[in-house]
Coordinates of C-alpha atoms in Angstrom, one line a residue:
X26 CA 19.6 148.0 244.2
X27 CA 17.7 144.7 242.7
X28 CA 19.3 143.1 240.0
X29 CA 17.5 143.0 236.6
X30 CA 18.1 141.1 233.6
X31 CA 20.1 144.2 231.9
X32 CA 22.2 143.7 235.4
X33 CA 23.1 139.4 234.2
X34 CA 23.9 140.5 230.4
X35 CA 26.6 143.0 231.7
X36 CA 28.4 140.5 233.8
X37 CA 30.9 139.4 230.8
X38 CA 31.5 136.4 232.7
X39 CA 28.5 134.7 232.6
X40 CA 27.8 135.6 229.0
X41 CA 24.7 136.2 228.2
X42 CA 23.2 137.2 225.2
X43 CA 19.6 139.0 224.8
X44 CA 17.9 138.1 221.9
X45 CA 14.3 140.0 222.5
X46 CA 15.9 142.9 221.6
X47 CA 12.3 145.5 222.1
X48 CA 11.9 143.7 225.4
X49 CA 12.4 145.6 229.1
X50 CA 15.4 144.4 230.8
X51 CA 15.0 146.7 233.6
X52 CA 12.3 144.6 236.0
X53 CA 13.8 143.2 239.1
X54 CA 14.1 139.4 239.6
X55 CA 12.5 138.0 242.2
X56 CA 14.9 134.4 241.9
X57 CA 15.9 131.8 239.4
X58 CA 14.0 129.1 238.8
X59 CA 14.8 125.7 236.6
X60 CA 12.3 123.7 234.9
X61 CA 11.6 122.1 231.7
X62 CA 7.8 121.1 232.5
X63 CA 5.7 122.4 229.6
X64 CA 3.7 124.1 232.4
X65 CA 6.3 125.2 235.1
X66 CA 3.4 127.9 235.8
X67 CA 2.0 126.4 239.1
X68 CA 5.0 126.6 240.9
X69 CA 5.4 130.4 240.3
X70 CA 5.0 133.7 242.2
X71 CA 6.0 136.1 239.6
X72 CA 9.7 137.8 238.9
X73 CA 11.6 134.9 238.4
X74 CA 14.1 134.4 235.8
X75 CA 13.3 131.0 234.4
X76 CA 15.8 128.4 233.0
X77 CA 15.7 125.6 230.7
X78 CA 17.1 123.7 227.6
X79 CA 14.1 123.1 225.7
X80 CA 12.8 119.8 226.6
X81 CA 9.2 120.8 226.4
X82 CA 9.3 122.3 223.3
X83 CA 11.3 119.3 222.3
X84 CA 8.3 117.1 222.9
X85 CA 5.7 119.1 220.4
X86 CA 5.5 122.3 222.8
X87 CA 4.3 124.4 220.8
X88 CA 6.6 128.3 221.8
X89 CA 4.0 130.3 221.8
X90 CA 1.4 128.8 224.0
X91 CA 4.1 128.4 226.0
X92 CA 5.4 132.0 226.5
X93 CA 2.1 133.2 226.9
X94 CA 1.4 131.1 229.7
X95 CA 5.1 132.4 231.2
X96 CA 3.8 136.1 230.6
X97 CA 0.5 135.7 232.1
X98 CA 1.9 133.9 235.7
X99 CA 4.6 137.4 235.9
X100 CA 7.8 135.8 234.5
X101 CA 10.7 138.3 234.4
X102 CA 12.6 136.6 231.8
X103 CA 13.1 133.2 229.9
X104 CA 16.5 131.9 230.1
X105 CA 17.6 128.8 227.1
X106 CA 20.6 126.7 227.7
X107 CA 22.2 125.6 224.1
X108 CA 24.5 123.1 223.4
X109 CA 22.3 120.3 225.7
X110 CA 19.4 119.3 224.0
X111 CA 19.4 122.2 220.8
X112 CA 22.7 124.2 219.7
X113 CA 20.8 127.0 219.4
X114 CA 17.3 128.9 220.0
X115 CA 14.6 128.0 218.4
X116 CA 13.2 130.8 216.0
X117 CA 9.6 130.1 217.1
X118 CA 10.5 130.8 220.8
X119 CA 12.4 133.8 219.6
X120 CA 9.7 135.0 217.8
X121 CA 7.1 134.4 220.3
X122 CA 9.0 136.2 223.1
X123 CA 9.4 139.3 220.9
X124 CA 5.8 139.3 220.6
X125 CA 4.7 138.9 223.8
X126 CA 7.5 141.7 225.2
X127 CA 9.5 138.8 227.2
X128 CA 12.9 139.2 227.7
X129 CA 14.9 135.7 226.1
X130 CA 18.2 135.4 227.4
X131 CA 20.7 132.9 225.5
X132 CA 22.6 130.9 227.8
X133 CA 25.7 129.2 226.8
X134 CA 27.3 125.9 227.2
X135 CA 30.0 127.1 229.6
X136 CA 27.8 128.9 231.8
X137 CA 25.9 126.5 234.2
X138 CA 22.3 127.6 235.5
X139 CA 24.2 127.7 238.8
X140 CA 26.5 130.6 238.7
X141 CA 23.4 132.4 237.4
X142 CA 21.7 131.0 240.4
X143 CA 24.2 131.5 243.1
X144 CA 24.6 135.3 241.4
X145 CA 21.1 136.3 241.3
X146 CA 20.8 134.8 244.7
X147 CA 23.9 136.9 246.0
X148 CA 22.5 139.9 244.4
X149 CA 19.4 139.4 246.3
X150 CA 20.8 139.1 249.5
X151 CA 23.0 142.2 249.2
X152 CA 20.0 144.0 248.0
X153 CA 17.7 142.9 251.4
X154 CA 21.0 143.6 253.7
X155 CA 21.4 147.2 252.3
X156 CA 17.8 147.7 252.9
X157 CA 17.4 146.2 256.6
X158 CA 20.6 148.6 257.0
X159 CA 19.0 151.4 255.1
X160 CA 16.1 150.3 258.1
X161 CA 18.2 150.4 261.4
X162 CA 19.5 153.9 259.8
X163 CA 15.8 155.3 259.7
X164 CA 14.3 153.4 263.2
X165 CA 17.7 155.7 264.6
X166 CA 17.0 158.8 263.0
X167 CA 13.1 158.4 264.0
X168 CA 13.8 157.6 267.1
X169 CA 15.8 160.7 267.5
X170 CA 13.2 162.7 265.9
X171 CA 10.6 161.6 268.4
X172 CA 12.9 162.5 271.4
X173 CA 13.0 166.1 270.3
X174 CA 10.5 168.5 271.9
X175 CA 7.9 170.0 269.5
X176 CA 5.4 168.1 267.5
X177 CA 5.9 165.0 266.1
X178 CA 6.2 167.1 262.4
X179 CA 10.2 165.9 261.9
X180 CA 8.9 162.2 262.8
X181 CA 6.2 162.4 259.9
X182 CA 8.7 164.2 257.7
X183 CA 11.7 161.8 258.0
X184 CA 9.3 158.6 257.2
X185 CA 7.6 160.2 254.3
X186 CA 11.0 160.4 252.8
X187 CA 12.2 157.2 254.1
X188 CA 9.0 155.1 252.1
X189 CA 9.2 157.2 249.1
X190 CA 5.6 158.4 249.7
X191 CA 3.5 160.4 252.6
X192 CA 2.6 160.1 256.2
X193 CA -0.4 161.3 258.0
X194 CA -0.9 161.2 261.7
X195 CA -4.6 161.4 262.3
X196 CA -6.2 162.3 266.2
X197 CA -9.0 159.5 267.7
X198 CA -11.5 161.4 265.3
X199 CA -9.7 160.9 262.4
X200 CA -8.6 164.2 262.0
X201 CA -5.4 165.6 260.8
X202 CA -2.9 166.7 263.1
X203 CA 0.0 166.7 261.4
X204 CA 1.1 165.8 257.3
X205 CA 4.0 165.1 255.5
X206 CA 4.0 166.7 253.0
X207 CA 1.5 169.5 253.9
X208 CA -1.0 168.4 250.7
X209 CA -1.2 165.0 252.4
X210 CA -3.5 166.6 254.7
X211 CA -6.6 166.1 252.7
X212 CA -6.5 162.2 252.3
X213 CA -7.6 162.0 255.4
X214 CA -11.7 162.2 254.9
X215 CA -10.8 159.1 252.4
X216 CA -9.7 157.0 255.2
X217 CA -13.0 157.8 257.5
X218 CA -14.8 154.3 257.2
X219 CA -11.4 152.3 257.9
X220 CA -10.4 154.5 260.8
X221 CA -13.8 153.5 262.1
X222 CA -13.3 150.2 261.7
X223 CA -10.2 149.7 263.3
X224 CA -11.8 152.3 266.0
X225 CA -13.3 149.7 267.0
X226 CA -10.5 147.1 267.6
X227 CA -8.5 146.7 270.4
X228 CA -5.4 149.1 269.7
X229 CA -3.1 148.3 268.3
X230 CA -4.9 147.4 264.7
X231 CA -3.9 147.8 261.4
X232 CA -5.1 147.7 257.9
X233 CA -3.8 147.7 254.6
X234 CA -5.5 149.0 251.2
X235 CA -3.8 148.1 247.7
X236 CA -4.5 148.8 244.6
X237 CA -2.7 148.6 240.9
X238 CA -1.3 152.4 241.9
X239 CA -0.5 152.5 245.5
X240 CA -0.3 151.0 248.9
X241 CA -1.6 152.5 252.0
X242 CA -1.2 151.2 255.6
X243 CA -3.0 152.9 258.4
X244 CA -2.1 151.6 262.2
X245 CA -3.8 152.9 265.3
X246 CA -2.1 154.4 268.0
X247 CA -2.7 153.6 271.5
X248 CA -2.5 150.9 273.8
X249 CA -5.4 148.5 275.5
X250 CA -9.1 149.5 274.5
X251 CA -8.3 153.1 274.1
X252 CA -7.4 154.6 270.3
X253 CA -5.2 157.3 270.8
X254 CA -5.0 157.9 267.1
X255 CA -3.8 157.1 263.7
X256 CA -0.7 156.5 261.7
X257 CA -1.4 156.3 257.9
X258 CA 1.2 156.2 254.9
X259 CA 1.3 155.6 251.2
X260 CA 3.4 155.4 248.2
X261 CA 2.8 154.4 244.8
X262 CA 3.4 150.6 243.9
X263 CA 4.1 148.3 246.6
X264 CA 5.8 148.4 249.7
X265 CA 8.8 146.7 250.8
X266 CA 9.2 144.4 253.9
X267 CA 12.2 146.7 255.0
X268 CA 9.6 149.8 254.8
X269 CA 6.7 148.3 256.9
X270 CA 9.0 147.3 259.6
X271 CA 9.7 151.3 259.3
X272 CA 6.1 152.3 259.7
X273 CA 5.6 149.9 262.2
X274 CA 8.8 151.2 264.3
X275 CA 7.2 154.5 263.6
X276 CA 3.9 153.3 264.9
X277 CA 5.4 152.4 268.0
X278 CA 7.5 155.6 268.6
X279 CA 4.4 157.2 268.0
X280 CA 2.0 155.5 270.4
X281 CA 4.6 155.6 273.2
X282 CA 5.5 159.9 272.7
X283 CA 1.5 159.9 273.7
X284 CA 1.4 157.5 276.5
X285 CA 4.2 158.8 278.3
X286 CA 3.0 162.4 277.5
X287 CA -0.3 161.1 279.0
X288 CA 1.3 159.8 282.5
X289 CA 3.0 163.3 282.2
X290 CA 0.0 165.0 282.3
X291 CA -1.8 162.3 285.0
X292 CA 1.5 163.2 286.8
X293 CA 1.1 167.0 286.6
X294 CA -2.6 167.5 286.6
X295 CA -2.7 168.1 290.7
X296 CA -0.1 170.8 290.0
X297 CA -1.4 172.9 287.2
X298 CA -4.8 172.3 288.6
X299 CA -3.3 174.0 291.9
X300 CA -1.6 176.8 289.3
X301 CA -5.0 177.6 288.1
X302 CA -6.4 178.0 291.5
X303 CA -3.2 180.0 292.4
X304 CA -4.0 182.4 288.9
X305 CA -7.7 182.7 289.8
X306 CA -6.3 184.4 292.8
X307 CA -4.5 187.0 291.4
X308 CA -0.9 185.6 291.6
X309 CA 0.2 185.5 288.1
X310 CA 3.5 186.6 289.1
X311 CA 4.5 183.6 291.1
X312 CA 2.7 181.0 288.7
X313 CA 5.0 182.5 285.5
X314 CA 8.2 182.1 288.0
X315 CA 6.8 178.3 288.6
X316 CA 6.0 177.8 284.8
X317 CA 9.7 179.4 283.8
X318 CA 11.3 176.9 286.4
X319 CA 9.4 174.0 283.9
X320 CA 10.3 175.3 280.9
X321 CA 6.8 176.9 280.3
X322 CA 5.5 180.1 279.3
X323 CA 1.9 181.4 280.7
X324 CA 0.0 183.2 277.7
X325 CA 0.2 187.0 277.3
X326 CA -3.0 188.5 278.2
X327 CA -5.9 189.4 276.8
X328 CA -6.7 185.7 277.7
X329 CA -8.9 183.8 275.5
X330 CA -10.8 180.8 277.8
X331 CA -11.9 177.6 276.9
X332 CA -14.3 175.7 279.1
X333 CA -14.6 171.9 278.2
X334 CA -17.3 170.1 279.6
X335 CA -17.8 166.3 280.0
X336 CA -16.3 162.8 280.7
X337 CA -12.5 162.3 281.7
X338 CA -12.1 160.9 278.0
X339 CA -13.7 164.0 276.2
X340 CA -11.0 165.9 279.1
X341 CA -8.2 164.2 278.1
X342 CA -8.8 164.8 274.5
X343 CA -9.2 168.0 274.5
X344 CA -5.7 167.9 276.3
X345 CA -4.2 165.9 273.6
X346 CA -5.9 168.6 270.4
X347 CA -4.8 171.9 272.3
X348 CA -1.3 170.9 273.4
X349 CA -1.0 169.8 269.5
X350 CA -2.0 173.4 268.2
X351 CA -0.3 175.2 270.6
X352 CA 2.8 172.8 269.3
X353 CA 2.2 173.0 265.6
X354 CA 1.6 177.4 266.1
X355 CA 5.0 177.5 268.6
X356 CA 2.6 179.2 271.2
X357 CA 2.1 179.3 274.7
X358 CA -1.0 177.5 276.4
X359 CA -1.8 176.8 279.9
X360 CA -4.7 174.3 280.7
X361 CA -5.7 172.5 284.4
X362 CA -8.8 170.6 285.6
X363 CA -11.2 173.0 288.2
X364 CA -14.3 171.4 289.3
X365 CA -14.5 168.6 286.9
X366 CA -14.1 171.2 283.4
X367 CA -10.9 171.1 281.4
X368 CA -9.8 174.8 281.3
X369 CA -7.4 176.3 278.4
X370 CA -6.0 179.4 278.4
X371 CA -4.3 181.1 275.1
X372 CA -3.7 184.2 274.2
X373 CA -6.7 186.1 272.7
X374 CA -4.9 188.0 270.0
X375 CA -2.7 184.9 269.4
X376 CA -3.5 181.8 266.3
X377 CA -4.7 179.3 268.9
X378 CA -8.3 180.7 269.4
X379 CA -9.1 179.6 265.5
X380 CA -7.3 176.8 265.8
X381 CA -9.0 175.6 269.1
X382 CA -12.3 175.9 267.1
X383 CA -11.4 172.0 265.7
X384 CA -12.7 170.8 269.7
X385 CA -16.1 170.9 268.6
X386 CA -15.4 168.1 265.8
X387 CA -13.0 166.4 267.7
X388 CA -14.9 166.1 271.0
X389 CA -18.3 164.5 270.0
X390 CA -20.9 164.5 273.1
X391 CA -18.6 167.5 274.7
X392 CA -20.0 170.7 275.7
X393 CA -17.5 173.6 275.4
X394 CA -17.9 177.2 275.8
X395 CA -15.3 180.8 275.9
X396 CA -15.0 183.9 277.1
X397 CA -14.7 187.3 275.8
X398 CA -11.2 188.5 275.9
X399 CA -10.3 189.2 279.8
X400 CA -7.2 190.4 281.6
X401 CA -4.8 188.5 284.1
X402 CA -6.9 190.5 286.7
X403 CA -10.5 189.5 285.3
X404 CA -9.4 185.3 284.6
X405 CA -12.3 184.3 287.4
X406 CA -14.6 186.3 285.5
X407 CA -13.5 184.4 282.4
X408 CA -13.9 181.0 283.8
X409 CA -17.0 182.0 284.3
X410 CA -17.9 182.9 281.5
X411 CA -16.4 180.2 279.6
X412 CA -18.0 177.7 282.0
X413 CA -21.7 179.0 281.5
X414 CA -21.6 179.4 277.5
X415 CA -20.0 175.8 277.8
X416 CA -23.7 174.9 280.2
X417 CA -25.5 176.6 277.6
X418 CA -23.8 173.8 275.0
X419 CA -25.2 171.3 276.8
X420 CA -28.4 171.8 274.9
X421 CA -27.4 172.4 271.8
X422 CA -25.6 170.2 268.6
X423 CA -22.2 170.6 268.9
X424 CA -20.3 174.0 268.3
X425 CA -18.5 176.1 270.4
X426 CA -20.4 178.4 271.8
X427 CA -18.9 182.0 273.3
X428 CA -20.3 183.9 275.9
X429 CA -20.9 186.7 273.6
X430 CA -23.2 184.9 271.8
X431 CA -25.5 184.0 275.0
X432 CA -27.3 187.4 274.5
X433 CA -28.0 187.2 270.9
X434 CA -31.3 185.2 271.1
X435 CA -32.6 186.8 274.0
X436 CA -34.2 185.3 277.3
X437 CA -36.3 183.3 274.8
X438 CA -33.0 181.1 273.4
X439 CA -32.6 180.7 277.1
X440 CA -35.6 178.9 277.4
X441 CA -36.6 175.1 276.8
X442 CA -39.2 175.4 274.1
X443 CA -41.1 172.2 275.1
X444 CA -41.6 173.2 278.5
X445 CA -42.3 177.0 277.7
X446 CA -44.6 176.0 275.1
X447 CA -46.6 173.8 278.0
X448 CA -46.3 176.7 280.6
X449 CA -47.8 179.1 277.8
X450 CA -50.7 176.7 276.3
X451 CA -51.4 176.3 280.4
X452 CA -51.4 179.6 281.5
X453 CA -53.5 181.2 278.6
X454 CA -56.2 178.6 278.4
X455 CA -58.9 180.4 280.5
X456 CA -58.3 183.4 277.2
X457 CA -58.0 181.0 274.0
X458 CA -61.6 179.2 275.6
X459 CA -62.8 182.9 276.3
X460 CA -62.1 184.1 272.7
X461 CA -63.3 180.7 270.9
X462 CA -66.8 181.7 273.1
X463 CA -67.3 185.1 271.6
X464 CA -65.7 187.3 274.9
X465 CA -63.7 189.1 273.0
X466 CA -60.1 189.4 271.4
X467 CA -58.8 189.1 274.6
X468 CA -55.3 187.1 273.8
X469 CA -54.9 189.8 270.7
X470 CA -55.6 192.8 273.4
X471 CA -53.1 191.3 275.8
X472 CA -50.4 190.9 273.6
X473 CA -50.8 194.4 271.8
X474 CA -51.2 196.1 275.2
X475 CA -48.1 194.7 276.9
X476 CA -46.1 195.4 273.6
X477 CA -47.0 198.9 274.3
X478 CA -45.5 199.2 278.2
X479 CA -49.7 199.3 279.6
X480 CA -50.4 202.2 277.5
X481 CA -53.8 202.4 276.9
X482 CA -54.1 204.9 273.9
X483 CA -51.2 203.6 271.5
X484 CA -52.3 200.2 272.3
X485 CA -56.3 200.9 271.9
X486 CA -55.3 203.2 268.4
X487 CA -53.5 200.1 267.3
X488 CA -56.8 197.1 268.2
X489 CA -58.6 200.2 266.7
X490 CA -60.9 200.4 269.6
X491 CA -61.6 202.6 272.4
X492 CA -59.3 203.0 275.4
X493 CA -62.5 202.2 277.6
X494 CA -63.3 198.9 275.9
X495 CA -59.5 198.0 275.9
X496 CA -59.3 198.5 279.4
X497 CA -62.2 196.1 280.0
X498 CA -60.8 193.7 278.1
X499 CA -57.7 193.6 280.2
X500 CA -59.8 193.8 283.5
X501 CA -61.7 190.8 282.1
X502 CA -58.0 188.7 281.6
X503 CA -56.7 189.8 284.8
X504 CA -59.8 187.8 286.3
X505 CA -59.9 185.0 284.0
X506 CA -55.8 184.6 284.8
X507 CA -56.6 185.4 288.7
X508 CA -53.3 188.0 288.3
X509 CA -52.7 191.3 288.8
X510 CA -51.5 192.8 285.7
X511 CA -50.1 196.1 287.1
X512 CA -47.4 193.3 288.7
X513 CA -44.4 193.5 286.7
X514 CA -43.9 190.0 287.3
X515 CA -47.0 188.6 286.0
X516 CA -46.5 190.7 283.3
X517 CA -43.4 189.1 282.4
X518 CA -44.7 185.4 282.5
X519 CA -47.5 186.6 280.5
X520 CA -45.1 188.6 278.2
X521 CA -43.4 184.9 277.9
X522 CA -46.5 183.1 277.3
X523 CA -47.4 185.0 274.8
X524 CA -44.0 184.9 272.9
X525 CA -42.6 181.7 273.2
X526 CA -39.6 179.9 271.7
X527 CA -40.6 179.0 268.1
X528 CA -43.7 180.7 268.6
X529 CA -45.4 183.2 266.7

């Protein structure tokens, strides 16, 4: 524990008397300090107990000046020797350190500024042993923590408590992955414009934000021009040397769990992408045996698959955010490369599905799709499905998109609208410049007659027009077009000409 000035005035051997009664004697001292100057404040850092005998008041000072300059540079406490130059305190400088809240110790003449010295300095030094032991105790207990299996919650939980404060482990995105406590969680959209900062550092980086209530440090993970991720902690008031070696043995532990877990993977990747190929051929069986041998489980069916699309980094992120979820739910997941897509399998009726839905905000510039709920039996059909909603991403702003989904817009949402747009203007010209000339509502006629299968009464009772002059109309577009509309083909361009994306 520091020492404080209540600490001196108990030592009866140093005898000590505190004459600012209403004044805190509870502050720690940062060291003793001697002067008699009448401004000792340049040579200050704050904290200190500071001795003299009253030479600078003795030469006009006047006291309160004086302790006002002492309170302003952070002195702890004003220590006067008697019996050197005065016998006893001077009321003005005991009034003035009432006053102004600063502690006044009287010193006697049998006590040199020494012993106090030598036993604030001792006090010190016990103080910073206890905590660089109080250190080495937490680096061991971390390091055991991050040797267990499981997420890295116990590591994040032991140096919350270790600092007093909270610790947040944030992915490459600056999302949350794990927090300690739980509420810690939602500090991390505060930290967004220094995680992007230091994103773009060479890790590791670090940065430090104070103010008059807390202290936060934040640390990327990761080693060479890669961030893996992000270590942040706080507390309230400052924090101690022997605490940020802590977070930076943390930091360490941290960064090396996810590189060696990452040459782990580099080292498995040929086998589970072999596994996968070994599933997608109907031998489930003798991939669990092979999973059980390595300590694995394969999800329980109906499967739910995820088809990641993009570069090897978006790949091995989306590595790093599922094996985290399927850690932090105590669930079973299986992923493997197959023809350059990262593909995840988890059980359908299982957590992980929702809590896979974070790729999309994690995996900027990725294109990731799934599939309806298959069996072991159906997995190829799956892939495929996961892999083709995932092609359909491509075009579109982020999102996961599932198969399901695919059908809902129709053969329209298929299309490019640009290009369907240019198809349609193209192919309907010879009409648009045949109606602008007077020829008729031939577009209008088109359009109402395909909506009603080639009909020609329900269509004709709908332009309000005989079926006769309906059918010329459409004779008359068949030979501006140079198509034959009885061709269910060239009914179906027309059909998409005439109802393009965006369009009408």
């Amino acid at each position: 524990m520091p020492v404080t000035v209540a600490d001196l005035v108990a030592q009866p051997e140093l005898g000590l008397r505190l004459l600012s009664a209403g004044a805190p004697v509870d502050r720690p001292l940062s060291w003793v300090h001697v002067s008699e100057l009448a401004d000792p404040t340049p040579f200050l850092e704050g904290g200190e107990l500071l001795l003299m005998t009253g030479l600078a008041l003795d030469h006009g000072e006047a006291a309160e000046p004086y302790v006002r300059r002492l309170v302003r540079a952070g002195v702890a406490a004003l220590g006067f020797g008697i019996g050197v130059g005065q016998d006893v305190v001077p009321a003005a400088l005991v009034e003035a350190a009432e006053d102004a809240g600063l502690p006044l110790l009287e010193v006697p003449h049998r006590t040199p500024f020494i012993a106090i010295s030598r036993g604030v300095s001792a006090a010190l030094a016990a103080d910073e042993y206890a905590a660089v032991a109080r250190a080495a105790t937490t680096q061991q207990e971390l390091t055991r923590a991050a040797l267990a299996p499981g997420a890295p919650a116990a590591v994040l939980g032991r140096l919350a408590r270790s600092i007093g404060g909270w610790a947040l482990l944030l992915d490459a995105v600056g999302a949350s992955v794990e927090a300690a406590p739980r509420a810690a969680a939602r500090r991390a959209s505060g930290l967004q414009a220094e995680l992007d900062r230091l994103r773009g550092m060479r890790a590791p980086a670090s940065a430090a934000l104070s103010d008059p209530e807390q202290t936060v440090l934040i640390q990327s993970l990761g080693t060479g021009s890669r961030t893996r991720g992000f270590l942040a902690v706080g507390r309230s008031g400052p924090l101690p040397p022997a605490d940020r070696h802590v977070v930076n043995a943390t930091a360490l532990l941290l960064t090396l769990r996810m590189e060696q877990s990452r040459a782990l993977d580099s080292a498995t990747a040929a086998l589970r992408a072999a596994l996968l190929r070994l599933l997608l051929a109907g031998e489930e069986r003798t991939v669990a045996a092979v999973a059980g041998e390595l300590g694995q489980q394969l999800p329980k069916e109906p499967l739910h698959v995820v088809a990641v699309l993009g570069g090897e980094e978006h790949r091995s992120a989306a590595v790093d955010v599922a094996a985290d979820a399927a850690a932090h739910e105590h669930e079973p997941l299986f992923s493997a490369e197959l023809d350059e897509a990262l593909v995840v399998l988890v059980s359908a009726e299982g957590p992980l599905p929702v809590r896979l839905g974070v790729l999309a905000a994690r995996l900027r510039g990725a294109a990731i799709g799934s599939s309806r709920p298959v069996a072991w039996a159906r997995l190829a059909e799956g892939v495929q499905q996961a892999r083709q909603a995932a092609e359909y991403g491509r075009s579109r702003e982020g999102g996961i998109v599932a198969f399901p989904d695919l059908a809902v817009p129709g053969l329209g949402g298929l299309l490019e609208s640009t290009a369907t747009r240019a198809f349609a203007d193209a192919l309907l010209a010879p009409l648009v410049a045949a109606d602008r000339a007077g020829a008729g509502d031939l577009v209008r006629s088109i359009r109402v007659w395909l909506a009603h299968h080639g009909q020609w009464e329900p269509a004709a009772a709908q332009l309000k027009v005989h079926r006769h002059t309906l059918r010329k109309r459409v004779h008359r577009a068949a030979d501006l077009l140079g198509r034959d509309l009885e061709d269910p083909g060239a009914r179906a361009e027309l059909w998409i000409a005439l109802h393009p994306p965006g369009g009408d």
